[in-house]
């Protein structure tokens, strides 16, 4: 009976065929990434400076002593992050690194499951192995494990935050976000989502947790003030290596400051317009709004700030998953061309065409993030202009076909929104600021 679920069966439906094919591919890919690639490691080692800083913290030695003139990975976590991570140095380096790889791999797997549940898919759906395979073939997951970075735990914190935010459990949502901010501020832009939704209690724990941990860590550290006087200024400086932000590539290619600032300002304006349209017309569609707005905010922070690295893109998984929603802004080929740029593990360095290959490899992440923001702006802008032209703005900006299209789950399609000049008064839909509820928007891939 125990082995019954493992018995080979002949698939009866297309969905079962896909599931039977994808599960072995997904599982073996996960095992390869965790036990082979990650354990083998790479010349880039994000973990060694973290381990050394933790060891120094536990032994009462100065922590913030990195040589910022080198291009080696530096220890940049604040005292609160040092306090949280310090226990990893209680054992020797090799076993500690393996443990940290396992910790991040488990965090990514839990985040994968939470992402499925967020969009109401089960482990029995086709989406489960497809999403697992996609995640573990992406550059962001592979290099997070290979470089032994903490990004897997940050992704888990993001998924927990989104789940709890949507359930209005504000203090716990803020606590999850606060723990991640205590280590690195990657998810700090998500506080804006809580702000515009009026969930003020999120700020209590999102700011209180890192401040409390800092208060504990400060007297225990040998040189905590060096983080403020030495490390923090370096964090806010732009650098021309391992930096896919606009300013980083601008410095690498020698672009004039006015040009890099011009690109940052123009894209910043597009981001602001996109966020306004999302808030104005989609905030009642909570899942779509939270995941899409968070994706726009995080992409903008990677691209427009002083530092953006490719594996930060892991935090965009909730945004990319919105493709299963009928009103998703990602259901077009330019969006996935952009996603290929910053998610693909392919290398474009060429022995035959070295100059072209180097440019493709260095710029594809920057172009990918930038194109994604442009796509979001264009899709939302086109919807807005079409709705204004057709007099549908009081009823939202989703095209009429989204409501009248058949539902793959076999449910009755929604009635299309009538044009303002032809709708009978008795049948005019009630104006609202959001689109249809997510239960009626989701595209199912279950059999």
Tab-separated table of C-alpha atoms in Angstrom:
chain	number	residue	atom	x	y	z
A	1	UNK	CA	0.000	0.000	0.000
A	2	UNK	CA	2.869	2.359	0.779
A	3	UNK	CA	4.363	1.957	-2.704
A	4	UNK	CA	1.003	2.098	-4.502
A	5	UNK	CA	1.324	5.824	-5.403
A	6	UNK	CA	4.717	5.074	-7.006
A	7	UNK	CA	3.391	2.404	-9.336
A	8	UNK	CA	3.829	3.409	-12.994
A	9	UNK	CA	0.496	4.225	-14.618
A	10	UNK	CA	-0.506	5.101	-18.153
A	11	UNK	CA	-1.731	8.676	-18.379
A	12	UNK	CA	-5.357	9.083	-19.401
A	13	UNK	CA	-5.407	12.827	-20.005
A	14	UNK	CA	-3.039	15.421	-21.427
A	15	UNK	CA	-2.646	16.925	-17.958
A	16	UNK	CA	-1.540	13.569	-16.546
A	17	UNK	CA	0.943	13.119	-19.388
A	18	UNK	CA	2.495	16.492	-18.594
A	19	UNK	CA	2.588	15.775	-14.854
A	20	UNK	CA	4.178	12.353	-15.311
A	21	UNK	CA	6.813	13.905	-17.566
A	22	UNK	CA	7.556	16.962	-15.447
A	23	UNK	CA	7.785	15.460	-11.960
A	24	UNK	CA	10.917	13.323	-12.613
A	25	UNK	CA	12.545	16.221	-14.466
A	26	UNK	CA	11.759	18.616	-11.621
A	27	UNK	CA	12.877	16.309	-8.798
A	28	UNK	CA	16.149	15.332	-10.482
A	29	UNK	CA	16.869	18.982	-11.297
A	30	UNK	CA	16.385	19.938	-7.637
A	31	UNK	CA	18.713	17.139	-6.502
A	32	UNK	CA	21.361	18.164	-9.037
A	33	UNK	CA	21.239	21.838	-8.032
A	34	UNK	CA	21.411	21.149	-4.295
A	35	UNK	CA	23.761	18.171	-3.976
A	36	UNK	CA	26.014	18.611	-7.016
A	37	UNK	CA	26.179	22.211	-8.220
A	38	UNK	CA	25.772	23.874	-4.832
A	39	UNK	CA	28.147	21.566	-2.971
A	40	UNK	CA	30.721	21.889	-5.755
A	41	UNK	CA	30.534	25.655	-5.399
A	42	UNK	CA	32.105	28.245	-7.674
A	43	UNK	CA	34.894	30.810	-7.684
A	44	UNK	CA	32.348	33.321	-6.350
A	45	UNK	CA	31.753	32.494	-2.691
A	46	UNK	CA	29.242	34.726	-0.925
A	47	UNK	CA	29.300	32.522	2.150
A	48	UNK	CA	32.936	32.766	3.271
A	49	UNK	CA	32.776	36.455	4.319
A	50	UNK	CA	29.478	35.746	6.106
A	51	UNK	CA	31.015	32.809	7.979
A	52	UNK	CA	34.124	34.808	8.868
A	53	UNK	CA	32.051	37.738	10.140
A	54	UNK	CA	29.919	35.379	12.219
A	55	UNK	CA	33.021	33.748	13.648
A	56	UNK	CA	34.497	37.157	14.491
A	57	UNK	CA	31.227	38.223	16.140
A	58	UNK	CA	31.113	35.122	18.331
A	59	UNK	CA	34.740	35.636	19.368
A	60	UNK	CA	34.422	39.353	20.109
A	61	UNK	CA	36.546	40.517	17.181
A	62	UNK	CA	35.847	43.395	14.751
A	63	UNK	CA	33.380	42.417	12.029
A	64	UNK	CA	33.378	45.278	9.521
A	65	UNK	CA	36.935	45.009	8.229
A	66	UNK	CA	36.343	44.221	4.521
A	67	UNK	CA	38.702	45.644	1.907
A	68	UNK	CA	36.345	47.477	-0.432
A	69	UNK	CA	39.118	48.014	-2.991
A	70	UNK	CA	38.878	44.331	-3.992
A	71	UNK	CA	36.171	42.756	-6.126
A	72	UNK	CA	35.736	39.793	-3.788
A	73	UNK	CA	32.358	39.413	-2.028
A	74	UNK	CA	32.165	41.650	1.030
A	75	UNK	CA	30.309	41.312	4.300
A	76	UNK	CA	27.543	43.940	4.191
A	77	UNK	CA	24.935	42.748	6.693
A	78	UNK	CA	23.979	45.133	9.534
A	79	UNK	CA	24.508	44.178	13.204
A	80	UNK	CA	20.949	42.796	13.355
A	81	UNK	CA	21.749	40.434	10.484
A	82	UNK	CA	25.011	39.438	12.109
A	83	UNK	CA	23.137	38.510	15.272
A	84	UNK	CA	20.691	36.304	13.342
A	85	UNK	CA	23.317	34.544	11.221
A	86	UNK	CA	26.083	34.210	13.828
A	87	UNK	CA	25.066	30.690	15.023
A	88	UNK	CA	26.218	29.238	11.678
A	89	UNK	CA	29.835	29.707	12.807
A	90	UNK	CA	29.390	27.316	15.723
A	91	UNK	CA	30.641	24.466	13.486
A	92	UNK	CA	33.434	24.201	10.944
A	93	UNK	CA	33.229	26.029	7.623
A	94	UNK	CA	32.464	23.114	5.300
A	95	UNK	CA	29.644	21.623	7.373
A	96	UNK	CA	28.312	25.109	8.061
A	97	UNK	CA	28.197	25.853	4.329
A	98	UNK	CA	26.371	22.604	3.602
A	99	UNK	CA	23.885	23.459	6.333
A	100	UNK	CA	23.339	26.907	4.862
A	101	UNK	CA	22.784	25.412	1.398
A	102	UNK	CA	20.210	23.029	2.884
A	103	UNK	CA	18.544	25.866	4.772
A	104	UNK	CA	18.134	27.946	1.629
A	105	UNK	CA	17.030	24.960	-0.463
A	106	UNK	CA	14.339	24.103	2.099
A	107	UNK	CA	13.293	27.764	2.217
A	108	UNK	CA	12.927	27.816	-1.588
A	109	UNK	CA	10.882	24.609	-1.541
A	110	UNK	CA	8.554	25.990	1.135
A	111	UNK	CA	8.258	29.209	-0.880
A	112	UNK	CA	7.392	27.108	-3.965
A	113	UNK	CA	4.564	25.437	-2.059
A	114	UNK	CA	3.300	28.750	-0.658
A	115	UNK	CA	3.379	30.224	-4.152
A	116	UNK	CA	1.222	27.369	-5.417
A	117	UNK	CA	-1.259	27.841	-2.581
A	118	UNK	CA	-1.274	31.615	-3.100
A	119	UNK	CA	-2.692	31.044	-6.572
A	120	UNK	CA	-4.873	28.139	-5.366
A	121	UNK	CA	-3.022	25.304	-7.011
A	122	UNK	CA	-2.364	21.960	-5.353
A	123	UNK	CA	0.518	19.504	-5.505
A	124	UNK	CA	-1.681	17.397	-7.787
A	125	UNK	CA	-1.885	20.123	-10.423
A	126	UNK	CA	0.293	20.477	-13.494
A	127	UNK	CA	1.465	23.796	-12.088
A	128	UNK	CA	3.340	22.083	-9.221
A	129	UNK	CA	6.109	20.310	-11.196
A	130	UNK	CA	6.146	23.014	-13.869
A	131	UNK	CA	6.809	25.755	-11.325
A	132	UNK	CA	9.364	23.655	-9.422
A	133	UNK	CA	11.288	22.897	-12.622
A	134	UNK	CA	11.167	26.520	-13.739
A	135	UNK	CA	12.468	27.776	-10.399
A	136	UNK	CA	15.397	25.368	-10.169
A	137	UNK	CA	16.482	25.923	-13.772
A	138	UNK	CA	16.616	29.694	-13.283
A	139	UNK	CA	19.859	31.559	-12.752
A	140	UNK	CA	18.583	33.117	-9.568
A	141	UNK	CA	17.984	29.828	-7.732
A	142	UNK	CA	21.068	28.092	-9.119
A	143	UNK	CA	23.482	30.884	-8.205
A	144	UNK	CA	21.828	31.524	-4.848
A	145	UNK	CA	22.650	27.914	-3.946
A	146	UNK	CA	26.016	27.763	-5.703
A	147	UNK	CA	27.228	31.078	-4.269
A	148	UNK	CA	25.551	30.100	-0.957
A	149	UNK	CA	23.601	33.300	-0.501
A	150	UNK	CA	20.687	34.036	1.842
A	151	UNK	CA	18.245	34.912	-0.949
A	152	UNK	CA	16.276	31.671	-0.513
A	153	UNK	CA	15.322	32.695	3.018
A	154	UNK	CA	14.430	36.193	1.788
A	155	UNK	CA	12.106	34.675	-0.833
A	156	UNK	CA	10.387	32.640	1.862
A	157	UNK	CA	9.933	35.789	3.952
A	158	UNK	CA	8.366	37.495	0.933
A	159	UNK	CA	5.837	34.686	0.382
A	160	UNK	CA	4.942	34.573	4.074
A	161	UNK	CA	4.513	38.352	4.043
A	162	UNK	CA	2.184	38.274	1.017
A	163	UNK	CA	0.080	35.436	2.443
A	164	UNK	CA	-0.343	37.171	5.792
A	165	UNK	CA	-0.894	40.592	4.214
A	166	UNK	CA	-3.758	39.254	2.110
A	167	UNK	CA	-5.249	37.612	5.208
A	168	UNK	CA	-4.994	40.959	7.080
A	169	UNK	CA	-2.740	39.481	9.767
A	170	UNK	CA	-0.717	42.658	9.781
A	171	UNK	CA	1.564	42.218	12.788
A	172	UNK	CA	2.710	38.764	11.686
A	173	UNK	CA	3.134	39.978	8.095
A	174	UNK	CA	5.324	42.808	9.358
A	175	UNK	CA	7.339	40.401	11.501
A	176	UNK	CA	8.167	38.234	8.469
A	177	UNK	CA	9.190	41.305	6.497
A	178	UNK	CA	11.123	42.695	9.454
A	179	UNK	CA	13.222	39.548	9.810
A	180	UNK	CA	14.286	39.816	6.176
A	181	UNK	CA	15.022	43.548	6.490
A	182	UNK	CA	17.141	42.800	9.570
A	183	UNK	CA	19.475	40.802	7.309
A	184	UNK	CA	19.232	42.736	4.032
A	185	UNK	CA	16.779	45.453	2.891
A	186	UNK	CA	15.839	43.839	-0.421
A	187	UNK	CA	12.137	43.602	0.476
A	188	UNK	CA	11.855	47.038	2.109
A	189	UNK	CA	10.000	48.503	-0.938
A	190	UNK	CA	7.085	46.170	-0.143
A	191	UNK	CA	6.231	48.413	2.791
A	192	UNK	CA	4.646	50.709	0.214
A	193	UNK	CA	2.084	47.976	-0.547
A	194	UNK	CA	1.031	47.907	3.102
A	195	UNK	CA	0.948	51.708	3.154
A	196	UNK	CA	-1.446	52.126	0.223
A	197	UNK	CA	-3.658	49.315	1.554
A	198	UNK	CA	-3.915	51.092	4.887
A	199	UNK	CA	-2.411	48.203	6.852
A	200	UNK	CA	-0.527	50.384	9.310
A	201	UNK	CA	0.152	47.664	11.853
A	202	UNK	CA	2.593	46.090	9.407
A	203	UNK	CA	4.995	48.921	10.140
A	204	UNK	CA	4.993	48.192	13.868
A	205	UNK	CA	6.742	44.850	13.473
A	206	UNK	CA	8.408	45.449	10.088
A	207	UNK	CA	10.409	48.269	11.653
A	208	UNK	CA	10.292	47.069	15.253
A	209	UNK	CA	11.914	43.679	14.602
A	210	UNK	CA	15.120	44.990	12.945
A	211	UNK	CA	15.347	47.847	15.451
A	212	UNK	CA	14.940	45.432	18.362
A	213	UNK	CA	17.533	43.041	16.957
A	214	UNK	CA	19.899	45.955	16.381
A	215	UNK	CA	19.462	47.057	19.993
A	216	UNK	CA	20.425	43.557	21.129
A	217	UNK	CA	23.327	43.176	18.690
A	218	UNK	CA	24.878	46.599	19.217
A	219	UNK	CA	26.408	46.031	22.676
A	220	UNK	CA	27.439	42.508	21.693
A	221	UNK	CA	29.430	43.679	18.660
A	222	UNK	CA	33.016	44.860	18.739
A	223	UNK	CA	32.634	47.568	16.065
A	224	UNK	CA	28.919	48.132	15.274
A	225	UNK	CA	29.497	51.828	14.552
A	226	UNK	CA	31.714	50.830	11.616
A	227	UNK	CA	28.605	49.602	9.805
A	228	UNK	CA	27.254	53.163	9.786
A	229	UNK	CA	30.514	54.971	9.107
A	230	UNK	CA	32.218	52.514	6.752
A	231	UNK	CA	29.911	49.836	5.330
A	232	UNK	CA	26.677	51.785	4.802
A	233	UNK	CA	28.327	54.476	2.618
A	234	UNK	CA	29.812	51.716	0.450
A	235	UNK	CA	26.381	50.084	0.069
A	236	UNK	CA	24.934	53.302	-1.351
A	237	UNK	CA	27.815	53.819	-3.761
A	238	UNK	CA	27.519	52.486	-7.295
A	239	UNK	CA	30.194	50.151	-8.623
A	240	UNK	CA	31.104	49.125	-12.144
A	241	UNK	CA	31.447	45.359	-11.514
A	242	UNK	CA	28.856	42.678	-10.691
A	243	UNK	CA	26.228	45.415	-10.943
A	244	UNK	CA	23.355	45.174	-13.419
A	245	UNK	CA	21.636	48.372	-12.295
A	246	UNK	CA	21.560	51.164	-14.870
A	247	UNK	CA	24.176	53.157	-13.004
A	248	UNK	CA	26.478	50.131	-12.729
A	249	UNK	CA	26.470	49.357	-16.435
A	250	UNK	CA	26.637	53.072	-17.162
A	251	UNK	CA	29.904	53.309	-15.246
A	252	UNK	CA	31.263	50.133	-16.825
A	253	UNK	CA	30.629	51.407	-20.362
A	254	UNK	CA	31.662	54.978	-19.555
A	255	UNK	CA	28.285	56.621	-20.195
A	256	UNK	CA	27.947	60.282	-19.210
A	257	UNK	CA	26.089	60.848	-15.909
A	258	UNK	CA	23.311	62.845	-17.617
A	259	UNK	CA	22.461	59.836	-19.779
A	260	UNK	CA	22.298	57.334	-16.919
A	261	UNK	CA	20.268	59.788	-14.842
A	262	UNK	CA	17.999	60.417	-17.819
A	263	UNK	CA	17.273	56.703	-18.220
A	264	UNK	CA	16.642	56.328	-14.496
A	265	UNK	CA	14.271	59.304	-14.420
A	266	UNK	CA	12.302	58.188	-17.490
A	267	UNK	CA	11.885	54.638	-16.197
A	268	UNK	CA	11.044	56.008	-12.754
A	269	UNK	CA	8.196	58.020	-14.276
A	270	UNK	CA	6.904	54.922	-16.091
A	271	UNK	CA	6.993	53.016	-12.798
A	272	UNK	CA	5.023	55.728	-10.994
A	273	UNK	CA	2.358	55.771	-13.718
A	274	UNK	CA	2.106	51.970	-13.665
A	275	UNK	CA	1.726	51.934	-9.889
A	276	UNK	CA	-0.962	54.629	-10.055
A	277	UNK	CA	-2.952	52.659	-12.637
A	278	UNK	CA	-2.629	49.497	-10.561
A	279	UNK	CA	-3.813	51.285	-7.430
A	280	UNK	CA	-6.626	53.161	-9.162
A	281	UNK	CA	-8.142	50.246	-11.047
A	282	UNK	CA	-6.932	46.995	-9.485
A	283	UNK	CA	-6.548	47.466	-5.747
A	284	UNK	CA	-9.789	45.555	-5.076
A	285	UNK	CA	-8.396	42.561	-6.964
A	286	UNK	CA	-6.063	41.924	-4.057
A	287	UNK	CA	-3.959	39.031	-5.322
A	288	UNK	CA	-3.326	40.615	-8.712
A	289	UNK	CA	-2.625	44.034	-7.190
A	290	UNK	CA	-0.268	42.883	-4.426
A	291	UNK	CA	1.776	40.516	-6.606
A	292	UNK	CA	1.958	42.810	-9.637
A	293	UNK	CA	2.684	45.994	-7.690
A	294	UNK	CA	5.323	44.220	-5.610
A	295	UNK	CA	6.964	42.953	-8.795
A	296	UNK	CA	7.052	46.439	-10.291
A	297	UNK	CA	8.459	47.940	-7.082
A	298	UNK	CA	11.170	45.319	-6.682
A	299	UNK	CA	12.191	45.393	-10.356
A	300	UNK	CA	12.450	49.164	-10.162
A	301	UNK	CA	14.592	48.924	-7.024
A	302	UNK	CA	16.966	46.483	-8.742
A	303	UNK	CA	17.260	48.585	-11.881
A	304	UNK	CA	17.191	52.160	-10.604
A	305	UNK	CA	19.137	51.904	-7.329
A	306	UNK	CA	22.911	51.866	-6.875
A	307	UNK	CA	23.205	48.058	-6.938
A	308	UNK	CA	21.260	45.357	-8.745
A	309	UNK	CA	22.447	41.779	-9.110
A	310	UNK	CA	20.892	39.124	-11.293
A	311	UNK	CA	19.968	36.693	-8.530
A	312	UNK	CA	17.845	39.368	-6.833
A	313	UNK	CA	15.293	38.391	-9.488
A	314	UNK	CA	14.230	35.487	-7.252
A	315	UNK	CA	11.948	37.971	-5.464
A	316	UNK	CA	9.958	38.363	-8.687
A	317	UNK	CA	8.536	34.815	-8.631
A	318	UNK	CA	5.155	35.949	-7.189
A	319	UNK	CA	4.910	38.555	-9.948
A	320	UNK	CA	5.786	36.046	-12.678
A	321	UNK	CA	3.174	33.645	-11.329
A	322	UNK	CA	0.453	36.198	-12.068
A	323	UNK	CA	0.650	34.991	-15.667
A	324	UNK	CA	-2.044	32.455	-14.694
A	325	UNK	CA	-4.467	35.313	-13.971
A	326	UNK	CA	-6.673	36.332	-16.853
A	327	UNK	CA	-5.879	40.037	-16.467
A	328	UNK	CA	-2.123	39.495	-16.062
A	329	UNK	CA	0.171	42.050	-17.680
A	330	UNK	CA	2.623	39.252	-18.549
A	331	UNK	CA	0.559	37.411	-21.145
A	332	UNK	CA	2.565	38.638	-24.137
A	333	UNK	CA	5.856	37.684	-25.753
A	334	UNK	CA	7.857	40.868	-24.935
A	335	UNK	CA	7.303	40.215	-21.226
A	336	UNK	CA	8.833	36.752	-21.509
A	337	UNK	CA	11.687	38.012	-23.650
A	338	UNK	CA	12.434	40.342	-20.736
A	339	UNK	CA	12.103	37.517	-18.211
A	340	UNK	CA	14.498	35.382	-20.246
A	341	UNK	CA	17.056	38.175	-19.935
A	342	UNK	CA	17.245	38.069	-16.141
A	343	UNK	CA	16.115	34.514	-15.366
A	344	UNK	CA	17.978	32.359	-17.876
A	345	UNK	CA	21.088	30.495	-16.729
A	346	UNK	CA	22.472	30.606	-20.297
A	347	UNK	CA	25.795	32.333	-20.812
A	348	UNK	CA	26.216	34.545	-23.879
A	349	UNK	CA	29.991	34.927	-23.765
A	350	UNK	CA	31.334	33.929	-27.183
A	351	UNK	CA	34.815	32.746	-28.158
A	352	UNK	CA	34.167	33.705	-31.799
A	353	UNK	CA	32.443	37.077	-31.271
A	354	UNK	CA	33.937	38.140	-27.970
A	355	UNK	CA	32.869	41.786	-27.961
A	356	UNK	CA	29.259	41.061	-28.929
A	357	UNK	CA	29.034	38.128	-26.534
A	358	UNK	CA	30.393	40.168	-23.639
A	359	UNK	CA	27.856	42.942	-24.267
A	360	UNK	CA	24.989	40.463	-24.503
A	361	UNK	CA	26.003	38.810	-21.241
A	362	UNK	CA	26.540	42.021	-19.293
A	363	UNK	CA	23.509	43.920	-20.593
A	364	UNK	CA	20.818	41.250	-20.814
A	365	UNK	CA	19.870	41.590	-17.141
A	366	UNK	CA	19.616	45.377	-17.314
A	367	UNK	CA	17.650	45.239	-20.560
A	368	UNK	CA	15.430	42.496	-19.149
A	369	UNK	CA	14.457	44.468	-16.045
A	370	UNK	CA	13.973	47.615	-18.110
A	371	UNK	CA	11.889	45.888	-20.780
A	372	UNK	CA	9.693	44.302	-18.109
A	373	UNK	CA	8.887	47.715	-16.620
A	374	UNK	CA	8.162	49.090	-20.098
A	375	UNK	CA	5.858	46.150	-20.873
A	376	UNK	CA	3.871	46.681	-17.658
A	377	UNK	CA	3.497	50.385	-18.450
A	378	UNK	CA	2.446	49.726	-22.048
A	379	UNK	CA	-0.117	47.045	-21.152
A	380	UNK	CA	-1.726	49.106	-18.397
A	381	UNK	CA	-1.531	52.292	-20.453
A	382	UNK	CA	-3.143	50.622	-23.460
A	383	UNK	CA	-5.950	49.263	-21.289
A	384	UNK	CA	-6.526	52.693	-19.769
A	385	UNK	CA	-6.612	54.516	-23.109
A	386	UNK	CA	-8.927	51.909	-24.646
A	387	UNK	CA	-11.294	52.076	-21.662
A	388	UNK	CA	-11.350	55.887	-21.778
A	389	UNK	CA	-11.987	55.858	-25.499
A	390	UNK	CA	-14.876	53.404	-25.065
A	391	UNK	CA	-16.322	55.089	-21.980
A	392	UNK	CA	-15.607	52.148	-19.653
A	393	UNK	CA	-13.404	53.859	-17.073
A	394	UNK	CA	-16.090	53.865	-14.319
A	395	UNK	CA	-16.154	50.061	-14.566
A	396	UNK	CA	-12.410	49.371	-14.693
A	397	UNK	CA	-9.909	49.106	-17.506
A	398	UNK	CA	-9.998	45.381	-18.253
A	399	UNK	CA	-11.106	44.729	-21.862
A	400	UNK	CA	-14.599	43.290	-22.279
A	401	UNK	CA	-13.260	40.013	-23.690
A	402	UNK	CA	-11.657	39.187	-20.343
A	403	UNK	CA	-15.105	38.914	-18.779
A	404	UNK	CA	-16.774	37.068	-21.661
A	405	UNK	CA	-13.968	34.591	-22.372
A	406	UNK	CA	-14.783	30.961	-21.439
A	407	UNK	CA	-13.298	29.669	-18.220
A	408	UNK	CA	-11.068	26.564	-18.677
A	409	UNK	CA	-12.503	25.156	-15.436
A	410	UNK	CA	-15.914	24.869	-17.035
A	411	UNK	CA	-17.535	27.692	-15.084
A	412	UNK	CA	-19.958	30.040	-16.757
A	413	UNK	CA	-18.253	33.052	-18.346
A	414	UNK	CA	-18.808	36.457	-16.844
A	415	UNK	CA	-21.143	38.848	-18.596
A	416	UNK	CA	-19.181	41.363	-20.693
A	417	UNK	CA	-19.066	44.968	-19.550
A	418	UNK	CA	-21.331	47.025	-21.869
A	419	UNK	CA	-20.152	50.236	-23.425
A	420	UNK	CA	-21.333	53.347	-21.609
A	421	UNK	CA	-23.410	54.597	-24.567
A	422	UNK	CA	-25.258	51.327	-25.169
A	423	UNK	CA	-25.800	49.766	-21.730
A	424	UNK	CA	-29.417	49.782	-20.447
A	425	UNK	CA	-29.692	51.743	-17.224
A	426	UNK	CA	-31.084	48.783	-15.300
A	427	UNK	CA	-28.172	46.573	-16.320
A	428	UNK	CA	-25.326	49.046	-15.877
A	429	UNK	CA	-22.703	47.435	-13.614
A	430	UNK	CA	-21.881	49.126	-10.346
A	431	UNK	CA	-18.710	51.249	-10.705
A	432	UNK	CA	-15.679	49.962	-8.853
A	433	UNK	CA	-11.935	50.462	-8.615
A	434	UNK	CA	-10.904	46.874	-9.129
A	435	UNK	CA	-11.461	44.074	-11.571
A	436	UNK	CA	-13.213	40.784	-11.026
A	437	UNK	CA	-12.302	38.770	-7.923
A	438	UNK	CA	-9.318	36.494	-8.295
A	439	UNK	CA	-11.526	33.396	-8.048
A	440	UNK	CA	-13.043	34.383	-11.399
A	441	UNK	CA	-9.782	35.564	-12.917
A	442	UNK	CA	-7.512	32.582	-12.430
A	443	UNK	CA	-6.661	30.322	-15.332
A	444	UNK	CA	-6.656	26.730	-14.118
A	445	UNK	CA	-4.145	24.203	-15.353
A	446	UNK	CA	-5.613	21.322	-13.402
A	447	UNK	CA	-7.099	18.407	-15.338
